[in-house]
Amino acid sequence: MPGTGTPAGCRVAALAALLGLVSLPGRAPGAQDPFPAARAEVFVNVTVIDGRGGPPRPSSAVLVWGGRIRDIGARGSIAGPEGTVVVDLSGAYLLPGFIDVHASPRTTDDLRALLASGITGVRDAAMPMDVFEERGRGGFGDDPVPAVYVGGPVLDAGSEARGMPLESEADAVREVARQAEDGAEFISVSPRVPHEWLVPIARAARRAEVPLWADRREGGWLLALRAGAAVASPLVSGDSDLLPEDERGAFETLAAGGGTRSHVAWLRRLEPHGPEVDRAVTALLSNDASLAPLLASAAAPLDCPPAAIGCLPASEAERAELEAVWPRAQALVQTLYGHGVRMLVGSDAPRTTTWGEGFHREMRLLVEAGIPALEVIGMATRNAATVLGQLHERGTIEIGKRADFLVIEGNPVADIRNASRISLVVIGGRAWTVGPGGVWTRVRFD
């Protein structure tokens, strides 16, 4: 992640020197923008990966004006307005900003750490009630921060409720309607909400035309999908319904302790191509539902980030056990992908991973599971924008869309690790770099 003394931070400085860029510090609240609103820039000599699934387009040019993408084509084929600045990116790669569909940022510093990893949009997966009351939706201050998608305080129940506390099924149905009327673009339900409430909650969400996200259901996500959830997670779910019937009792006994040993016990009994998984695929496809695998969260951290919530570090022995059965998780990913299940990329930060790093690790794990890197990039951009109702604005490089994109140094299709080699982050047409001490600066091209 770019930052003080990091190689990525040095690369940003080197790129700035190469292009002759002038960078200004981020604006204070209320300060006048020193950049003219009508300024246009055309980025040339760049390979465009548009997020739509097609092959990379080398030697391309992208015209940005008024915060939006105005034209895309071969160099020399694009004419901008008078005064357009030509920015020669010398063989770099341009792709949509990433969208993390499963993280819990609480501060502007959290968001800027995500942004340094190219994440220009993030779904807050479990907004506690106190944070929602303090900040509400979109109250994260000034540029530069990713767009934050908050449905509202997560529907919650029980004595340990951290979101919107509910006492009955009727309370839950009323809260869904209230959040939808308040402008929530999705509804999140915590694992503590009783299973029997899921069907009426899902029906209320459908009536309100907002998707239901069901994260980390106890016993797995298949029941939530059958109830009508639009998005479920994680892949390594501990769902006994996905196991052969004669294995379920033994697994449930071993799973009582949770953590890595539960993941190992579940994967050992999983048949990635069995009839139980076929039924799960049917449930996903028939609901047009999506799955956030959260592989990085399941991959047994040997330690936990300082801000981690509920993270259980794995011992060396547990890690070895998990690695032995991890090919079953990869086979399950291949089965779902092969059947056309829409998958998303989420980091689960800060539960088990640090800001940004977990997102890139998730992409690497999906590639290691057999999904082409180009498809993983689409999951991290186009698919996320689709599920969040943002595809008209973000998620792909297309004419008319917001100019939210990344400039990176290496080819991420050849090696997904190159997706973290970020030189510029462009948000709404404004280019930014991050330097020593995590200080963000605006970039002017002259």
PDB file of C-alpha atoms in Angstrom, residues 4 19 40 54 61 96 152 162 174 213 249 251 253 281 289 300 306 324-325 335 390 403 435:
ATOM      1  CA  THR A   4       5.729   6.562   3.938  1.00  0.00           C
ATOM      2  CA  LEU A  19       5.488  13.849 -16.096  1.00  0.00           C
ATOM      3  CA  ALA A  40      -9.863  19.012 -19.891  1.00  0.00           C
ATOM      4  CA  GLY A  54     -13.093  -7.395 -23.044  1.00  0.00           C
ATOM      5  CA  ALA A  61      -6.455   7.708 -25.098  1.00  0.00           C
ATOM      6  CA  PRO A  96     -11.856   1.458 -13.050  1.00  0.00           C
ATOM      7  CA  GLY A 152     -28.472   2.137   7.303  1.00  0.00           C
ATOM      8  CA  ARG A 162     -24.683  -3.346  17.804  1.00  0.00           C
ATOM      9  CA  ARG A 174     -41.216  -1.962   9.877  1.00  0.00           C
ATOM     10  CA  TRP A 213     -27.478  -8.432   2.165  1.00  0.00           C
ATOM     11  CA  GLY A 249     -23.707 -34.486  12.281  1.00  0.00           C
ATOM     12  CA  PHE A 251     -19.253 -31.531  11.254  1.00  0.00           C
ATOM     13  CA  THR A 253     -19.988 -31.455  16.575  1.00  0.00           C
ATOM     14  CA  VAL A 281     -25.835 -22.879  -7.367  1.00  0.00           C
ATOM     15  CA  ALA A 289     -28.041 -13.375  -6.240  1.00  0.00           C
ATOM     16  CA  ALA A 300      -6.372 -18.380   8.682  1.00  0.00           C
ATOM     17  CA  PRO A 306      -4.718  -4.030  15.742  1.00  0.00           C
ATOM     18  CA  ALA A 324      -4.127 -29.173   3.241  1.00  0.00           C
ATOM     19  CA  VAL A 325      -7.864 -28.808   2.557  1.00  0.00           C
ATOM     20  CA  THR A 335     -17.760 -24.602  -9.572  1.00  0.00           C
ATOM     21  CA  GLN A 390     -24.050   2.233  -9.279  1.00  0.00           C
ATOM     22  CA  ALA A 403     -13.955   9.711 -14.142  1.00  0.00           C
ATOM     23  CA  GLY A 435       3.151  10.546  -0.352  1.00  0.00           C
TER      24      GLY A 435
END
